[in-house]
PDB file of N, CA and C in Angstrom:
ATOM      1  N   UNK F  16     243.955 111.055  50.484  1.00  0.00           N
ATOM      2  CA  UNK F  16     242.771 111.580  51.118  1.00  0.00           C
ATOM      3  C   UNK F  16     243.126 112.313  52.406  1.00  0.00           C
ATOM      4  N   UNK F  17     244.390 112.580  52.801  1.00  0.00           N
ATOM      5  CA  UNK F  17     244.708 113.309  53.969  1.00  0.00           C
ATOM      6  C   UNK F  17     244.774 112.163  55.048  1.00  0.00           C
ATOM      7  N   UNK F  18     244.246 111.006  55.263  1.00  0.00           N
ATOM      8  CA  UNK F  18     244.306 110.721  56.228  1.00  0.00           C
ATOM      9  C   UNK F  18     245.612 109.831  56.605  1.00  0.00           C
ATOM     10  N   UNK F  19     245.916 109.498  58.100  1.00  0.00           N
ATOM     11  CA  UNK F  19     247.439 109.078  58.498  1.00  0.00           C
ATOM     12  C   UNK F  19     246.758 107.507  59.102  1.00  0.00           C
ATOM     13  N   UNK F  20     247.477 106.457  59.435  1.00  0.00           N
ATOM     14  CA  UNK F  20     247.836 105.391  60.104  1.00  0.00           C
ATOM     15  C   UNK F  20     247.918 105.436  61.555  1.00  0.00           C
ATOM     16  N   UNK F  21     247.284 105.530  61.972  1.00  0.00           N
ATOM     17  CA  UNK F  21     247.232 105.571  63.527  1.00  0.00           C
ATOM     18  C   UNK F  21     246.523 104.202  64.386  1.00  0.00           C
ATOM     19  N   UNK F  22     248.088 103.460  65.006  1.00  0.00           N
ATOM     20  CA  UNK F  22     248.161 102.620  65.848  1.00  0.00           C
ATOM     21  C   UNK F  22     247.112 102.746  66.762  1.00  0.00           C
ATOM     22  N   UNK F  23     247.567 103.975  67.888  1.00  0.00           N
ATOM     23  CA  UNK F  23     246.281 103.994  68.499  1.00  0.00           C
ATOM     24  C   UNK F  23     245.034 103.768  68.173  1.00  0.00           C
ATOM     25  N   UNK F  24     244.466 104.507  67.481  1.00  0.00           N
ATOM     26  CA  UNK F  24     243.398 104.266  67.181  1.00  0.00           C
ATOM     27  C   UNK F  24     243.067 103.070  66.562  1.00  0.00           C
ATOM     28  N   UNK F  25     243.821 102.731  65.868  1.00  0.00           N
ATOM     29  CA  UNK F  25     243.576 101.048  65.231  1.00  0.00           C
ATOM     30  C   UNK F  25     242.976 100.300  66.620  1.00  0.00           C
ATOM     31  N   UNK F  26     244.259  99.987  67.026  1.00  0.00           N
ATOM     32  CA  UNK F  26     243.953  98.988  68.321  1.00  0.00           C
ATOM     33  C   UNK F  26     242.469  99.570  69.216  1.00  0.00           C
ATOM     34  N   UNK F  27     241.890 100.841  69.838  1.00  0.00           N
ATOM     35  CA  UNK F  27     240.963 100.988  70.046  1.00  0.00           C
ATOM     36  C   UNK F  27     239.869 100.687  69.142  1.00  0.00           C
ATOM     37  N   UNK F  28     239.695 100.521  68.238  1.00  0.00           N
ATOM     38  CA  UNK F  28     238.529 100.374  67.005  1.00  0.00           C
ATOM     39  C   UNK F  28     238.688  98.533  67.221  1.00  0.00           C
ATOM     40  N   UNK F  29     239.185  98.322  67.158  1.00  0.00           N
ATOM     41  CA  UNK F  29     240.033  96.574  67.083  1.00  0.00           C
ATOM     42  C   UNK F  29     239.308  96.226  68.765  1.00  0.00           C
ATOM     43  N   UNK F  30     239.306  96.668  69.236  1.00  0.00           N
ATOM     44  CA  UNK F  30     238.849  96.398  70.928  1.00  0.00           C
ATOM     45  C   UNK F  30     237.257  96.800  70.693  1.00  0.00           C
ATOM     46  N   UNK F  31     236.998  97.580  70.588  1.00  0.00           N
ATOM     47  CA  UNK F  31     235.356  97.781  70.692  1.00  0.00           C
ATOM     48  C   UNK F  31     234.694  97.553  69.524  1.00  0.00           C
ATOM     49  N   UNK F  32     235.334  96.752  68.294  1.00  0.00           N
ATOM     50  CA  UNK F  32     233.915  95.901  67.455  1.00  0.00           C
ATOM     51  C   UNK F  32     234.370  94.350  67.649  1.00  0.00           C
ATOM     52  N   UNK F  33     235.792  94.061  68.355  1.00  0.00           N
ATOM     53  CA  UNK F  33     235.644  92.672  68.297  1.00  0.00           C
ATOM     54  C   UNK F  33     234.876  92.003  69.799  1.00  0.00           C
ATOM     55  N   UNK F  34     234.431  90.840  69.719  1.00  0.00           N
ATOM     56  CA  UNK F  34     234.035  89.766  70.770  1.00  0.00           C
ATOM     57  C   UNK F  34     235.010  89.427  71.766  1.00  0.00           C
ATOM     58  N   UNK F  35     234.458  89.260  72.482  1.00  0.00           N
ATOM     59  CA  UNK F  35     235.080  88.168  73.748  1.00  0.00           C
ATOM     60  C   UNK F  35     235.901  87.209  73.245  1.00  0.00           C
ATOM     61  N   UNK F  36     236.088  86.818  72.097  1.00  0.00           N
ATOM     62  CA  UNK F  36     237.152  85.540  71.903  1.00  0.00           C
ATOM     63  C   UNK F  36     238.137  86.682  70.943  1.00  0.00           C
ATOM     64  N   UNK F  37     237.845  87.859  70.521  1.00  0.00           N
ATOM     65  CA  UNK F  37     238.692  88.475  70.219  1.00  0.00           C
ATOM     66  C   UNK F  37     238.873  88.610  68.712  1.00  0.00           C
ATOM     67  N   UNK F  38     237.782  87.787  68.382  1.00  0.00           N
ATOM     68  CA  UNK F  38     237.607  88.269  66.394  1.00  0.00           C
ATOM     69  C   UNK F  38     236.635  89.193  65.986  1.00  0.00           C
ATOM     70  N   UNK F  39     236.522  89.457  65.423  1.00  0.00           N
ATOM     71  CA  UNK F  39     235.656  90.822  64.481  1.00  0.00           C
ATOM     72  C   UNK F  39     234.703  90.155  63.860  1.00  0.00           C
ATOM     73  N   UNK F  40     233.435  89.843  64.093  1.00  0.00           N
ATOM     74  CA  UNK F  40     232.404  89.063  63.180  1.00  0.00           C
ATOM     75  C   UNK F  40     232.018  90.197  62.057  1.00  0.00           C
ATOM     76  N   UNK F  41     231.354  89.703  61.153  1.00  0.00           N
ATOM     77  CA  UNK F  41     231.199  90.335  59.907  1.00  0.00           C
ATOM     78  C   UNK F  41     230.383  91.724  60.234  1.00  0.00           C
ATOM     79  N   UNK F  42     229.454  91.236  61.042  1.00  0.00           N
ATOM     80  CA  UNK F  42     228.029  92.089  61.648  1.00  0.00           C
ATOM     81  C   UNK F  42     228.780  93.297  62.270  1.00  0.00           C
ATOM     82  N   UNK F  43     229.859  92.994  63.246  1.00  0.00           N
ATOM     83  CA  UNK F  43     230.283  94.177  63.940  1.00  0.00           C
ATOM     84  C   UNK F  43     231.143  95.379  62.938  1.00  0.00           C
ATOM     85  N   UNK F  44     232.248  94.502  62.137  1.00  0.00           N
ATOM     86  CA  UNK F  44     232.337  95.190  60.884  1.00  0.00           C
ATOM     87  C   UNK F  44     231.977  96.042  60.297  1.00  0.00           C
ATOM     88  N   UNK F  45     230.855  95.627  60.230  1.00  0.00           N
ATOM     89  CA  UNK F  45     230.044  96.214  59.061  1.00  0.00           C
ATOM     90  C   UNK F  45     229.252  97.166  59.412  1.00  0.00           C
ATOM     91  N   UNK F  46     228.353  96.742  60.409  1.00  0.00           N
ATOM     92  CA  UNK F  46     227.998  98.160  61.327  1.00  0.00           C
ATOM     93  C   UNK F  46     228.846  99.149  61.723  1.00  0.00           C
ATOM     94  N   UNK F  47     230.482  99.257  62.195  1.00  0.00           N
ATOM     95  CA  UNK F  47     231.488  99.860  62.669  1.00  0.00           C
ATOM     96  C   UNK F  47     231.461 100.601  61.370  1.00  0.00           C
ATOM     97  N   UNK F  48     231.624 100.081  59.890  1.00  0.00           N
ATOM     98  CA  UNK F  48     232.426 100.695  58.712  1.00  0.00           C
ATOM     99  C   UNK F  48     231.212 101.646  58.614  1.00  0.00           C
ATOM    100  N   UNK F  49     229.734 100.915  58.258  1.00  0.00           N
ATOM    101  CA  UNK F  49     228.971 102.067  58.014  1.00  0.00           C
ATOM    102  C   UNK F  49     228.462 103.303  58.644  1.00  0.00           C
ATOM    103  N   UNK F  50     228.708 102.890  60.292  1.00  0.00           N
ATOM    104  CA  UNK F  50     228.947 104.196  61.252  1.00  0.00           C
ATOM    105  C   UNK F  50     229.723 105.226  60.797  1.00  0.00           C
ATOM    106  N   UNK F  51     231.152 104.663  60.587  1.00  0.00           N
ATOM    107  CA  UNK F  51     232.493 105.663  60.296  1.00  0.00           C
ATOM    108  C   UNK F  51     232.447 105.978  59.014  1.00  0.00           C
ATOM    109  N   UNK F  52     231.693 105.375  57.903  1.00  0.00           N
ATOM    110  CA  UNK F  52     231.508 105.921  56.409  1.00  0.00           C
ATOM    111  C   UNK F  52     230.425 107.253  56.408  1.00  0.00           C
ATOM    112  N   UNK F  53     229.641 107.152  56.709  1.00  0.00           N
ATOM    113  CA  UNK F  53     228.131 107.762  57.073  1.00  0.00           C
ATOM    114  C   UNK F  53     228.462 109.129  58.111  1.00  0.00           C
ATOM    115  N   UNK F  54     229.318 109.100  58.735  1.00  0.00           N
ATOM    116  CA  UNK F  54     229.453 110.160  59.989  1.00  0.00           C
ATOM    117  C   UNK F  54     228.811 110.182  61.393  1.00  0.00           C
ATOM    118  N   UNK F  55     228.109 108.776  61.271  1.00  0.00           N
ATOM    119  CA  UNK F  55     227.779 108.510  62.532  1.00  0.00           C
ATOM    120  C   UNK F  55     228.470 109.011  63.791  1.00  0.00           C
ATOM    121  N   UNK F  56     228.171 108.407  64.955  1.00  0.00           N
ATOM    122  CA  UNK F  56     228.285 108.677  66.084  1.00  0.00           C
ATOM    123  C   UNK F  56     229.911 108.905  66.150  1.00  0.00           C
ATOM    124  N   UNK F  57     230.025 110.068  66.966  1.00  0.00           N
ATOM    125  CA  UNK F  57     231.337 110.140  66.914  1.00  0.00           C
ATOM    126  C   UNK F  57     232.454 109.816  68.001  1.00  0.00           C
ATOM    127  N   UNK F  58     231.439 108.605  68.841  1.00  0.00           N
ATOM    128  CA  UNK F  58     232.347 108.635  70.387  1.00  0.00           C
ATOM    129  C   UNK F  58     233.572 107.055  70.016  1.00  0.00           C
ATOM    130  N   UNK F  59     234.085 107.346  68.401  1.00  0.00           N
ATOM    131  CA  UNK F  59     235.394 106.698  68.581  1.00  0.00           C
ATOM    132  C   UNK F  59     236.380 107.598  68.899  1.00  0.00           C
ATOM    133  N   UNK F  60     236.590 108.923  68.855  1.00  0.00           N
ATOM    134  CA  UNK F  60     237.303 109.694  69.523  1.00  0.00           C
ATOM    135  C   UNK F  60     237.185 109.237  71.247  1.00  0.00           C
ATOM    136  N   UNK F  61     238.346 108.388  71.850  1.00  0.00           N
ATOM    137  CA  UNK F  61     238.736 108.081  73.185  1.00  0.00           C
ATOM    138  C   UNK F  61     239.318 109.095  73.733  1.00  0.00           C
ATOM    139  N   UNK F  62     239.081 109.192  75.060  1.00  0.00           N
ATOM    140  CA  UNK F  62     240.886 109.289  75.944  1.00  0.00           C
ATOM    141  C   UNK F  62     241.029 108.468  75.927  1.00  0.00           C
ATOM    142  N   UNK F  63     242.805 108.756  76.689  1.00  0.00           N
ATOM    143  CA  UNK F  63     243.447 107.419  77.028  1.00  0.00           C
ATOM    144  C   UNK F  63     243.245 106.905  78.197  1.00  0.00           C
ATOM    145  N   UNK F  64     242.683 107.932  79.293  1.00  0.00           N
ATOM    146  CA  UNK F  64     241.883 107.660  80.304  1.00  0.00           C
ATOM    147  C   UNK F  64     240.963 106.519  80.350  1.00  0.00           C
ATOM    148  N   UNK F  65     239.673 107.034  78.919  1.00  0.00           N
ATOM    149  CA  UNK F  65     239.075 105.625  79.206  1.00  0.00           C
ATOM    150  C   UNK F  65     239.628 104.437  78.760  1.00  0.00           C
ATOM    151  N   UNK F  66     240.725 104.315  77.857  1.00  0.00           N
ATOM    152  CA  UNK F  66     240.625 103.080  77.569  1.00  0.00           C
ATOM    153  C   UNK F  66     241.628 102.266  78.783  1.00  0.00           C
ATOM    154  N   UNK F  67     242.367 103.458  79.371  1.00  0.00           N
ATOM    155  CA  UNK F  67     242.871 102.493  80.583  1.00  0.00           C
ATOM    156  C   UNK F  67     241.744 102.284  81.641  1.00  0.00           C
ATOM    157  N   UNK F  68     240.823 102.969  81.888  1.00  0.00           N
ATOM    158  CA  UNK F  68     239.452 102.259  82.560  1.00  0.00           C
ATOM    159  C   UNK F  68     239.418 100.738  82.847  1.00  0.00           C
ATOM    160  N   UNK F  69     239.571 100.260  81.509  1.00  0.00           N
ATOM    161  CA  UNK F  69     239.149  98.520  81.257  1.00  0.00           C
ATOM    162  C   UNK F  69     237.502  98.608  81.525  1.00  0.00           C
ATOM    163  N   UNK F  70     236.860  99.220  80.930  1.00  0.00           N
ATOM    164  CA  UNK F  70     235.353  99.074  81.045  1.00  0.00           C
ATOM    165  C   UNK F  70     235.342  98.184  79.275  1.00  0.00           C
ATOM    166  N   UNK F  71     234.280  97.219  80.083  1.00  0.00           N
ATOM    167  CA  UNK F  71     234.142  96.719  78.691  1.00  0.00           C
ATOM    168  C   UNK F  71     232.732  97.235  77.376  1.00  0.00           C
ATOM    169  N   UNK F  72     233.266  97.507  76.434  1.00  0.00           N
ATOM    170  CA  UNK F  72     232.001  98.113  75.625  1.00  0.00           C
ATOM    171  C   UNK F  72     231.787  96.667  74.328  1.00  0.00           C
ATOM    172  N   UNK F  73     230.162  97.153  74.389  1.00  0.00           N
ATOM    173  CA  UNK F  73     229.286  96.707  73.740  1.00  0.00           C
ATOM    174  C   UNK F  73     229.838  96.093  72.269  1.00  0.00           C
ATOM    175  N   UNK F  74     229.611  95.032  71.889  1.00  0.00           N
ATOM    176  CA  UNK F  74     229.486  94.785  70.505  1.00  0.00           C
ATOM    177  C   UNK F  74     228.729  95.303  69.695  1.00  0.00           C
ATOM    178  N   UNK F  75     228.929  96.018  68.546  1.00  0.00           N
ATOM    179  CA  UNK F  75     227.545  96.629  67.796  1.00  0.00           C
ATOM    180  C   UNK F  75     226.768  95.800  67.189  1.00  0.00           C
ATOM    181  N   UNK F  76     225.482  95.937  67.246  1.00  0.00           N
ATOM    182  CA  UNK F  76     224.543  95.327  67.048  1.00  0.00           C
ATOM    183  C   UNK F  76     224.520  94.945  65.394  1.00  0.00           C
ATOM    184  N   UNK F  77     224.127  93.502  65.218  1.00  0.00           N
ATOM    185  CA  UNK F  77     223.595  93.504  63.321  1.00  0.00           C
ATOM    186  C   UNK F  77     222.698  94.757  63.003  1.00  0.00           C
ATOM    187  N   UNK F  78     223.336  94.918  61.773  1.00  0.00           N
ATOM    188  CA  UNK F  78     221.829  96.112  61.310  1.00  0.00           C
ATOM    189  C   UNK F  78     220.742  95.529  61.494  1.00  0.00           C
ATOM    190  N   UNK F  79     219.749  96.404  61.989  1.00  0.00           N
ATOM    191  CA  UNK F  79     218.178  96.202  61.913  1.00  0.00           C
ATOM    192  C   UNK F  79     217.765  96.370  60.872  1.00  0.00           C
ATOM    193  N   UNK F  80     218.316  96.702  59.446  1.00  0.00           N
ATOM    194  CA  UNK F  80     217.471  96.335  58.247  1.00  0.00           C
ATOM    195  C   UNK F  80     216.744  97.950  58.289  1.00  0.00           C
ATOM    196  N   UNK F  81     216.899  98.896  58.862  1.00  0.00           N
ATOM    197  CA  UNK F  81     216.085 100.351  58.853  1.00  0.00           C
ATOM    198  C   UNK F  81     217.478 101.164  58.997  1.00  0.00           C
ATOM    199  N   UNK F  82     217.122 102.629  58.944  1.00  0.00           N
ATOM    200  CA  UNK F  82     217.923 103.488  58.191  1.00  0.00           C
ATOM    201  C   UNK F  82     218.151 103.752  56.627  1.00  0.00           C
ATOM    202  N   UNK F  83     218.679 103.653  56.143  1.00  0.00           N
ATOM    203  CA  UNK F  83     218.707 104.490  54.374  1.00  0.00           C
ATOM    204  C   UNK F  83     217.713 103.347  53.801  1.00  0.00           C
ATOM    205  N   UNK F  84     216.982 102.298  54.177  1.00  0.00           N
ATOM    206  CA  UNK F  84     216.443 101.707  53.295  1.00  0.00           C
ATOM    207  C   UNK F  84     214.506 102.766  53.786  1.00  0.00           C
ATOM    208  N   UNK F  85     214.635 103.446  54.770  1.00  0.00           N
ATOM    209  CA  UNK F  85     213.148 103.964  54.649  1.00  0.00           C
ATOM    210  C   UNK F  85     213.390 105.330  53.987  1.00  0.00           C
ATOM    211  N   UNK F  86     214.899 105.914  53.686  1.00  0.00           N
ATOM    212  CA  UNK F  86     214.862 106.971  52.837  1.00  0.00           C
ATOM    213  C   UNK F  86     214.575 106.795  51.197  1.00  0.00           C
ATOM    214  N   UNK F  87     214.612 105.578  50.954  1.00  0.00           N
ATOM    215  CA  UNK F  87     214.287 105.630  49.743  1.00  0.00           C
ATOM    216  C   UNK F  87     213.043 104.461  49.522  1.00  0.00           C
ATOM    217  N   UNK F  88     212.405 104.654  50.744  1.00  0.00           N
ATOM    218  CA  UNK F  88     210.663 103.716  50.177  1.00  0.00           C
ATOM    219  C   UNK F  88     210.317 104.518  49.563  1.00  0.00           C
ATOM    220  N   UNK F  89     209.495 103.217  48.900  1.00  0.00           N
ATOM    221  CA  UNK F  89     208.114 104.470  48.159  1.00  0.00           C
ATOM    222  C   UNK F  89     206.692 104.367  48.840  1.00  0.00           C
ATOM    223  N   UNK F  90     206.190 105.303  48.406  1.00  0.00           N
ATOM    224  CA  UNK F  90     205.014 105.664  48.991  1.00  0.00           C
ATOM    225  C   UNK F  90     204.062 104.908  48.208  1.00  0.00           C
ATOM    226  N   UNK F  91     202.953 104.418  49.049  1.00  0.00           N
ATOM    227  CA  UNK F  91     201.934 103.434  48.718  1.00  0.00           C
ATOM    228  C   UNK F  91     201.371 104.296  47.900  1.00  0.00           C
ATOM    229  N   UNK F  92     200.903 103.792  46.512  1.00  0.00           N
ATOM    230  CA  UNK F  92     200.229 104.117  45.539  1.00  0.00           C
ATOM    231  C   UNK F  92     200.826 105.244  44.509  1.00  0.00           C
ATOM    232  N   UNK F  93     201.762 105.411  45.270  1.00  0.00           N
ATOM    233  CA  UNK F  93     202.592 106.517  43.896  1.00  0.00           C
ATOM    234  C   UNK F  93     202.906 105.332  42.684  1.00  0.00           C
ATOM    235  N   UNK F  94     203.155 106.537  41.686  1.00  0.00           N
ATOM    236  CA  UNK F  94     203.192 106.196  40.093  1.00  0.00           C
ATOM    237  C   UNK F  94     204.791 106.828  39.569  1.00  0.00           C
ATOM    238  N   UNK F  95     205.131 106.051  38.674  1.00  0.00           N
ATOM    239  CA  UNK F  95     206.796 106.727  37.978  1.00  0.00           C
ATOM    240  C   UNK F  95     206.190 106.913  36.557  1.00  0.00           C
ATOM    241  N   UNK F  96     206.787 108.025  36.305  1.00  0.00           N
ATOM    242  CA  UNK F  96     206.178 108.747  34.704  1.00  0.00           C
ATOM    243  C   UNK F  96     207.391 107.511  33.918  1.00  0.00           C
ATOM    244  N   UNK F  97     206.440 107.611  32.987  1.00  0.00           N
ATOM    245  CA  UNK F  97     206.596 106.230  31.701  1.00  0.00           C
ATOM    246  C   UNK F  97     208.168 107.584  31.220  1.00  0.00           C
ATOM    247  N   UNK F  98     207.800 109.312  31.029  1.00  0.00           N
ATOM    248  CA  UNK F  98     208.707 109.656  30.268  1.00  0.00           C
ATOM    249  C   UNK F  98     210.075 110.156  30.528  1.00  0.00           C
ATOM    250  N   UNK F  99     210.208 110.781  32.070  1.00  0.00           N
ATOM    251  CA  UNK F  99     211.356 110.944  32.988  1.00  0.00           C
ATOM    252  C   UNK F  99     211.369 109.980  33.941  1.00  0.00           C
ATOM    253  N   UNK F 100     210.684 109.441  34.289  1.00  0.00           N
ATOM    254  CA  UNK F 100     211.009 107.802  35.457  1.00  0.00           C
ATOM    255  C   UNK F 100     211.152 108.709  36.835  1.00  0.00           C
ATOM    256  N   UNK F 101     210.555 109.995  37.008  1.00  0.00           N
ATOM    257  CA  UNK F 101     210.127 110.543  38.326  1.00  0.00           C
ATOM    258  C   UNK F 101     209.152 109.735  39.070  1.00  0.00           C
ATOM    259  N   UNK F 102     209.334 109.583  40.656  1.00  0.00           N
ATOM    260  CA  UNK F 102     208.112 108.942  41.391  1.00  0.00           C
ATOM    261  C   UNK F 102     207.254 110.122  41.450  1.00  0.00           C
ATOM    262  N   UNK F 103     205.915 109.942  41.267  1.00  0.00           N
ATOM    263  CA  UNK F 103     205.072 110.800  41.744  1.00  0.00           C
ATOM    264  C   UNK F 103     203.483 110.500  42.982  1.00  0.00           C
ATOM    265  N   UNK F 104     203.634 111.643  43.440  1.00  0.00           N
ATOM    266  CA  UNK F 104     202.323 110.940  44.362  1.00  0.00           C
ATOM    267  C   UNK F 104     201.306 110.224  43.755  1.00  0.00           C
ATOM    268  N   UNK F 105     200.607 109.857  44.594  1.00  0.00           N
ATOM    269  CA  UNK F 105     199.244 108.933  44.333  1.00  0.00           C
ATOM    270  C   UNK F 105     198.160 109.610  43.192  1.00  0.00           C
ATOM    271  N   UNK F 106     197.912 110.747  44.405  1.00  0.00           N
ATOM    272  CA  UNK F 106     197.041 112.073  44.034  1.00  0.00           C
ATOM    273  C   UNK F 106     197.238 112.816  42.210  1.00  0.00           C
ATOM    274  N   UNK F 107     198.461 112.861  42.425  1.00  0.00           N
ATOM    275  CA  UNK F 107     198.926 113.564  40.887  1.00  0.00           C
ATOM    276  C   UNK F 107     198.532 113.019  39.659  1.00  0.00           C
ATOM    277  N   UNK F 108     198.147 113.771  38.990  1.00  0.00           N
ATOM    278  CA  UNK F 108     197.553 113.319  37.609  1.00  0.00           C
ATOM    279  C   UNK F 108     198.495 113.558  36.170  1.00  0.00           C
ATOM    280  N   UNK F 109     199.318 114.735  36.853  1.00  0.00           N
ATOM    281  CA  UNK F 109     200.742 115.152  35.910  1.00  0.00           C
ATOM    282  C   UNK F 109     202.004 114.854  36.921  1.00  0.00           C
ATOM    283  N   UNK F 110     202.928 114.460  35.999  1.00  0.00           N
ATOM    284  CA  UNK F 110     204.532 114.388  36.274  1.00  0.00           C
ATOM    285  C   UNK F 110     204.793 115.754  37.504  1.00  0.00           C
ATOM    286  N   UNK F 111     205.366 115.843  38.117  1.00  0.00           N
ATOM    287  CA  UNK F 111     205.581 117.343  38.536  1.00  0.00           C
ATOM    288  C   UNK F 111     206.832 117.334  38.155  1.00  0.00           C
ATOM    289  N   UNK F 112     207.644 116.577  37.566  1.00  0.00           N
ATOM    290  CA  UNK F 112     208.947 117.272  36.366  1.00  0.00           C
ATOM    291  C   UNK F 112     208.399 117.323  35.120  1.00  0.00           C
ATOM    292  N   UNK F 113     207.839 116.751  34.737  1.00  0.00           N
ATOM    293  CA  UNK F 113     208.109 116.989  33.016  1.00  0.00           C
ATOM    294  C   UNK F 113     206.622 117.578  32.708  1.00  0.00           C
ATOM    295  N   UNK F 114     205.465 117.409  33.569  1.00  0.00           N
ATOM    296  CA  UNK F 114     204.104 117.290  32.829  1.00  0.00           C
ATOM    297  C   UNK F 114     203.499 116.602  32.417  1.00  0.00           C
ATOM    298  N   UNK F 115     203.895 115.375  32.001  1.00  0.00           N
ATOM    299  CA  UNK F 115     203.341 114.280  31.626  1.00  0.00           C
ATOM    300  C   UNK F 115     201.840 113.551  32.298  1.00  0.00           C
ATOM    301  N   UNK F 116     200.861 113.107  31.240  1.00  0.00           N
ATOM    302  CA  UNK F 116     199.872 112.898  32.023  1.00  0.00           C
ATOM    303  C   UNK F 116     200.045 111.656  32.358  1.00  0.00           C
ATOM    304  N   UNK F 117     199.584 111.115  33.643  1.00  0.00           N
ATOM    305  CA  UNK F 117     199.934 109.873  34.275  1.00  0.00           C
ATOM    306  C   UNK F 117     198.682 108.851  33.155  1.00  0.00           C
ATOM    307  N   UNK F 118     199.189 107.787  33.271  1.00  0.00           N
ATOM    308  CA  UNK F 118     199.124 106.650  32.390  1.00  0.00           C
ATOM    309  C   UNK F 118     197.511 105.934  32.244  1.00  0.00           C
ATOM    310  N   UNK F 119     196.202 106.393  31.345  1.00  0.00           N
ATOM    311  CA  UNK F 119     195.097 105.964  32.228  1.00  0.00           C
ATOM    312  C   UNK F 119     194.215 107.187  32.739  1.00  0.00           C
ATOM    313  N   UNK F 120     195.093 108.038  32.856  1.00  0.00           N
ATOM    314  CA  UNK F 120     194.130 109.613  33.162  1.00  0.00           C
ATOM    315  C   UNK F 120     194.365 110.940  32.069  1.00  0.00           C
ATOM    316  N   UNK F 121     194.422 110.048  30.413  1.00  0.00           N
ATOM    317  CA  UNK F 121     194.707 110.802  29.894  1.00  0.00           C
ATOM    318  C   UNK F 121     193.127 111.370  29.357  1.00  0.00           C
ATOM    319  N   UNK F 122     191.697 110.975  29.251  1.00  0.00           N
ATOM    320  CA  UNK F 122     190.757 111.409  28.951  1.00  0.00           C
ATOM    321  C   UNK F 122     190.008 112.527  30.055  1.00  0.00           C
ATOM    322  N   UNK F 123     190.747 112.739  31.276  1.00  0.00           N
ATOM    323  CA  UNK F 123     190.370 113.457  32.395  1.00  0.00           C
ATOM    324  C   UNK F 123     190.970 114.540  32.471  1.00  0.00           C
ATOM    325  N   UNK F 124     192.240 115.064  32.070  1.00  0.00           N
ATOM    326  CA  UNK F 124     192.746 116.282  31.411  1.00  0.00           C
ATOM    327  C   UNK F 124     191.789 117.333  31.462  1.00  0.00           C
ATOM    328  N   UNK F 125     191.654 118.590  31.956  1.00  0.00           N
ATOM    329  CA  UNK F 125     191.417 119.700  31.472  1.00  0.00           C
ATOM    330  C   UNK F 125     192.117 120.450  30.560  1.00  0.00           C
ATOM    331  N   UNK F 126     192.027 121.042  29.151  1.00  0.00           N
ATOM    332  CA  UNK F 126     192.533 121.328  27.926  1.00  0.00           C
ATOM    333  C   UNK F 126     192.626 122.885  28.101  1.00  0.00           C
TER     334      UNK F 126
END
């Protein structure tokens, strides 16, 4: 995948998701991986300036349970066509992929 092994950076990543006693809890982990999977924030790029600072940074927080899970809610009262399994709005009476009449509003059709 192109990418190299870099000490430095290890040990900086290793310093700002672990704790005060110096282990990596699952939470910080995991928030850290899905930051750096995702393209999140990009201030793991250091100097070496700051990290000789000795400022101490934050543990990342447990997920709050929000982010990609409100990209894929559904919307109150939408319907999924019985024949492509598209979500469709509330409002809609046809599929807007296939056409299909929604399930129940087939005598309301205009012909």
């Amino acid at each position: 995948m192109g990418t190299t092994y870099c000490e430095e950076e290890h040990r900086r990543t290793i310093k700002k998701i672990s704790g005060a006693d110096g282990k990596i809890t699952r939470e910080a982990f995991i928030a850290w991986y899905l930051d750096w999977l995702f393209g999140g924030d990009e201030s793991d790029i250091e100097t070496d300036e700051e990290d000789e600072a000795g400022e101490e940074e934050e543990t990342p927080a447990a997920s709050s349970g929000e982010g990609w899970g409100k990209a894929f809610g559904v919307e109150e009262g939408s319907w999924k066509c019985d024949a492509c399994m598209v979500r469709n709005k509330a409002a809609d009476t046809k599929c807007a992929a296939c056409e299909t009449v929604r399930p129940g509003y087939e005598d309301k059709q205009e012909e």
